[in-house]
Each structure stands twice: as C-alpha cells, then as structure tokens.
Short mmCIF file of C-alpha atoms and ligand atoms in Angstrom, two decimals:
data_model
loop_
_atom_site.label_atom_id
_atom_site.label_comp_id
_atom_site.label_asym_id
_atom_site.label_seq_id
_atom_site.Cartn_x
_atom_site.Cartn_y
_atom_site.Cartn_z
CA MET A 1 -9.86 -10.10 -1.75
CA LYS A 2 -6.45 -8.76 -0.88
CA LEU A 3 -4.76 -10.93 1.72
CA ILE A 4 -2.09 -9.50 3.91
CA ARG A 5 -0.32 -10.85 6.95
CA CYS A 6 -0.24 -9.06 10.28
CA GLU A 7 2.85 -8.74 12.45
CA ARG A 8 1.81 -11.81 14.44
CA GLY A 9 1.24 -13.98 11.37
CA HIS A 10 -2.54 -13.86 10.88
CA TYR A 11 -3.83 -13.54 7.33
CA TYR A 12 -6.75 -11.23 6.65
CA ASP A 13 -8.50 -9.38 3.85
CA SER A 14 -7.15 -5.84 3.81
CA GLN A 15 -10.11 -4.67 1.72
CA GLN A 16 -12.47 -5.62 4.53
CA HIS A 17 -10.34 -4.76 7.54
CA SER A 18 -8.08 -1.78 8.11
CA ARG A 19 -6.24 -3.85 10.69
CA CYS A 20 -5.86 -7.48 11.67
CA PRO A 21 -9.24 -8.65 13.03
CA SER A 22 -7.50 -11.38 15.04
CA CYS A 23 -5.30 -8.91 16.88
CA GLY A 24 -7.70 -5.94 16.71
CA VAL A 25 -8.39 -3.63 19.62
CA PRO A 26 -10.82 -5.46 21.95
CA GLY A 27 -14.32 -4.01 21.68
CA LEU A 28 -13.60 -2.01 18.54
CA ASP A 29 -14.75 -4.77 16.23
CA ALA A 30 -17.78 -5.69 18.37
CA GLY A 31 -20.68 -6.77 16.20
CA ASN A 32 -18.37 -7.58 13.32
CA SER A 33 -19.39 -10.86 11.73
CA ASP A 34 -15.75 -11.86 11.72
CA ALA A 35 -15.63 -11.73 15.51
CA GLN A 36 -15.30 -15.48 15.70
CA MET A 37 -12.05 -15.19 13.75
CA GLN A 38 -10.50 -13.63 16.82
CA ALA A 39 -10.43 -17.03 18.44
CA ALA A 40 -9.21 -18.88 15.33
CA PRO A 41 -5.72 -20.30 15.66
CA VAL A 42 -3.13 -19.17 13.14
CA ASP A 43 -2.94 -22.63 11.57
CA ALA A 44 -6.62 -22.53 10.71
CA MET A 45 -6.21 -19.09 9.13
CA VAL A 46 -3.34 -20.33 7.01
CA THR A 47 -5.40 -23.32 5.91
CA GLN A 48 -8.21 -20.98 4.83
CA VAL A 49 -5.96 -18.96 2.55
CA ARG A 50 -4.16 -21.94 1.03
CA GLY A 51 -5.07 -21.92 -2.61
CA GLN A 52 -4.77 -18.16 -2.80
CA ALA A 53 -1.87 -17.72 -5.19
CA GLY A 54 1.40 -17.83 -3.38
CA VAL A 55 0.31 -16.25 -0.12
CA ALA A 56 0.46 -19.40 1.98
CA ASP A 57 3.62 -20.57 0.22
CA ILE A 58 5.48 -17.42 1.16
CA GLY A 59 4.16 -17.80 4.68
CA VAL A 60 5.56 -21.33 4.74
CA THR A 61 8.94 -20.11 3.49
CA VAL A 62 9.08 -17.57 6.31
CA ALA A 63 7.89 -20.15 8.82
CA MET A 64 10.71 -22.46 7.72
CA VAL A 65 13.30 -19.74 8.23
CA ARG A 66 11.86 -19.02 11.66
CA LYS A 67 11.95 -22.69 12.56
CA LYS A 68 15.50 -23.04 11.31
CA ILE A 69 16.99 -20.06 13.09
CA GLY A 70 14.38 -19.67 15.81
CA ILE A 71 13.64 -15.96 15.23
CA ASP A 72 11.75 -13.61 12.91
CA PRO A 73 14.93 -12.00 11.65
CA VAL A 74 15.51 -8.43 10.62
CA VAL A 75 16.02 -8.11 6.84
CA GLY A 76 16.80 -4.39 6.64
CA TRP A 77 16.29 -1.01 8.26
CA LEU A 78 14.80 2.40 7.73
CA VAL A 79 16.78 5.22 9.31
CA CYS A 80 15.16 8.57 10.08
CA ILE A 81 17.41 11.28 8.65
CA GLU A 82 14.95 14.16 9.03
CA GLY A 83 11.88 14.62 11.22
CA PRO A 84 10.85 14.28 14.87
CA GLU A 85 12.66 10.95 15.25
CA LYS A 86 15.84 11.94 13.43
CA GLY A 87 18.61 9.46 14.20
CA ARG A 88 16.32 6.54 14.99
CA ASP A 89 16.22 3.27 13.05
CA TYR A 90 13.29 0.93 12.38
CA ARG A 91 13.56 -2.76 11.69
CA ILE A 92 12.12 -4.28 8.54
CA ARG A 93 11.11 -7.94 8.75
CA SER A 94 10.10 -10.48 6.13
CA GLU A 95 6.93 -9.95 4.06
CA ARG A 96 4.69 -6.94 4.66
CA ASN A 97 5.55 -4.17 7.13
CA GLY A 98 2.92 -1.49 7.69
CA ILE A 99 4.27 2.00 8.48
CA GLY A 100 2.26 4.31 10.71
CA ARG A 101 2.08 6.23 14.00
CA GLY A 102 0.13 3.46 15.73
CA ALA A 103 1.98 1.45 18.35
CA ASP A 104 0.83 -1.80 16.70
CA MET A 105 2.39 -0.92 13.34
CA ALA A 106 5.32 -3.11 12.27
CA ILE A 107 7.17 0.18 11.71
CA CYS A 108 5.93 2.74 14.24
CA ILE A 109 7.04 6.34 13.68
CA ASN A 110 6.20 8.53 16.68
CA GLY A 111 5.67 12.25 16.88
CA ASP A 112 4.87 13.01 13.22
CA GLU A 113 1.17 13.91 13.12
CA ALA A 114 1.25 14.07 9.31
CA ILE A 115 1.78 10.30 9.21
CA SER A 116 -1.36 8.13 9.30
CA ARG A 117 -1.95 6.10 12.42
CA GLU A 118 -2.28 2.92 10.36
CA ASN A 119 -0.64 1.83 7.15
CA HIS A 120 0.50 5.13 5.70
CA ALA A 121 2.66 2.98 3.43
CA TYR A 122 4.04 -0.54 3.27
CA ILE A 123 7.54 -1.91 2.93
CA SER A 124 7.68 -5.54 1.86
CA PHE A 125 10.47 -8.05 1.63
CA ASN A 126 10.00 -11.00 -0.72
CA PRO A 127 11.93 -13.91 0.84
CA ARG A 128 12.05 -15.81 -2.46
CA LYS A 129 13.67 -13.03 -4.44
CA ALA A 130 15.33 -11.33 -1.48
CA SER A 131 13.95 -8.07 -2.85
CA PHE A 132 12.27 -5.06 -1.27
CA ARG A 133 9.33 -2.99 -2.42
CA ILE A 134 7.49 0.06 -1.16
CA ALA A 135 3.74 0.38 -1.67
CA PRO A 136 1.20 3.13 -0.98
CA GLY A 137 -0.99 2.81 2.11
CA ASP A 138 -4.71 3.13 2.66
CA GLY A 139 -4.99 6.71 3.85
CA ARG A 140 -4.81 10.20 2.34
CA GLY A 141 -1.19 10.85 3.16
CA MET A 142 1.24 10.64 0.27
CA THR A 143 4.51 8.79 0.23
CA TYR A 144 7.50 9.76 -1.93
CA LEU A 145 10.39 7.63 -3.10
CA ASN A 146 13.42 9.69 -4.15
CA GLY A 147 11.04 12.60 -4.71
CA GLU A 148 8.52 10.66 -6.83
CA GLU A 149 5.00 9.87 -5.64
CA VAL A 150 4.50 6.22 -4.67
CA ASP A 151 1.14 5.35 -6.23
CA VAL A 152 1.92 1.72 -7.11
CA PRO A 153 4.37 -0.76 -5.55
CA MET A 154 7.91 0.19 -6.52
CA PRO A 155 11.28 -1.56 -6.05
CA LEU A 156 13.31 -0.29 -3.14
CA LEU A 157 17.09 -0.13 -3.49
CA ALA A 158 19.88 0.56 -1.02
CA TYR A 159 20.00 4.16 0.21
CA ASP A 160 16.74 5.13 -1.43
CA ARG A 161 15.03 8.06 0.29
CA ILE A 162 11.45 7.79 1.49
CA GLU A 163 9.38 10.77 2.59
CA LEU A 164 6.12 10.59 4.47
CA GLY A 165 4.67 13.40 6.54
CA GLN A 166 7.56 15.48 7.89
CA THR A 167 9.76 12.40 8.05
CA HIS A 168 12.59 11.45 5.70
CA LEU A 169 13.85 7.87 5.85
CA LEU A 170 16.88 6.18 4.34
CA PHE A 171 16.55 2.53 3.34
CA VAL A 172 19.40 0.21 4.35
CA PRO A 173 19.02 -3.45 3.27
CA LEU A 174 20.55 -6.40 5.09
CA CYS A 175 19.29 -9.26 2.91
CA GLY A 176 20.04 -9.45 -0.79
CA GLU A 177 22.85 -10.76 -2.97
CA GLN A 178 25.45 -10.42 -0.21
CA PHE A 179 23.50 -12.02 2.60
CA ASN A 180 20.36 -14.08 3.14
CA TRP A 181 19.21 -15.75 6.37
CA GLU A 182 18.07 -18.85 4.48
CA ASN A 183 21.61 -19.65 3.31
CA GLN A 184 23.12 -19.48 6.76
CA GLY A 185 24.59 -22.60 8.36
CA GLU A 186 24.49 -24.75 5.22
ZN1 LIG B 1 -2.97 -10.47 13.80
#
C-alpha cells in the first residue's frame, strides 16, 4: 500500500489507482469495487489512513497551515526554460504534486506529447522539514535531474534543472530556511 494525497486532499493507494478514485473521471471507474469511495467525505478517508506511518500527521500539519492562513499556499515554482511552454511557471504546493499533461495534474504541462498524461514525475514538499524532493512517476517516460536519471526520490535544491520529454524546468523554492508559511504571524 502506497498512500498518496490528491490535489483535493483525498488519500488513496497509488498502487491500486493511477489517479484519485474520489475525484476520478465519472464513468471511467465504473464497476470498480472502490466506487463507493467516491461518495466518502474527506474526513472519513483521513480516518481510514490514520495509523499509516506519518501520512495522516503530515496531512494534519498541512490542514493546520490552511486553517491558519486560509489558503493552500504556494511553496515554490517550476519555470519552463526550454520546451513548448518556455517562459511559463508552475506552482508547487505542499506534499505531493504530480506532473503530467493532464488538466487534473497538480502541475500540468501542455503541448509536450513526450510527457505522460498522468504522473510523469512527482515533486514533493515536506512541510516538517521544509524540504523538496523529486521522484520518478508511473509511466515509461524518464525524468532527469541535472542530467542524471531520476530512478529514486532525490533531494531538490534551488535552481536544479529538471528534464522531462522536450521540456526543461528550473526549480525555484519559496519555503526553506529563509521563509516558511507556518512561522508567519507569530
Ligand atoms: Zn481526490
């Protein structure tokens, strides 16, 4: 079981579902035994995963930040420096961010057919350590970090270069030693 959290805050097993079954495209998951999960409120989902090491705790940390400042704040950016969307930036938010061509991806890169529709790679932000990582996705497409293949999760540092498909991205952090949303207003 490999729990991940979708953009809207549902937890699901990424080894069983390529996408969030709660948000999934209507009709696509018809006949799936998890269909009843589509109606399950987020709180119930969180309760189900409590006990899984750390997952719910991190969710609670993020929920607290959201409650405190009333938003799901940006924690960093990817900037396209080469490829069809050259010049565009993409927001990174807390926890896991799937990168893909699909419109429902947390980080949606349009126009690059060499990028998987869903979860070509992941960028994650750990709110406890205020650190970033990049991890390989589920598909065939490779991801490179500063020219090296990403085959396991790797730390992501300021101005690292990420390549996927025809697209080159520069990583620009907001949160870290200099700034953290959780310390604001104290
Ligand atoms: Zn969802």
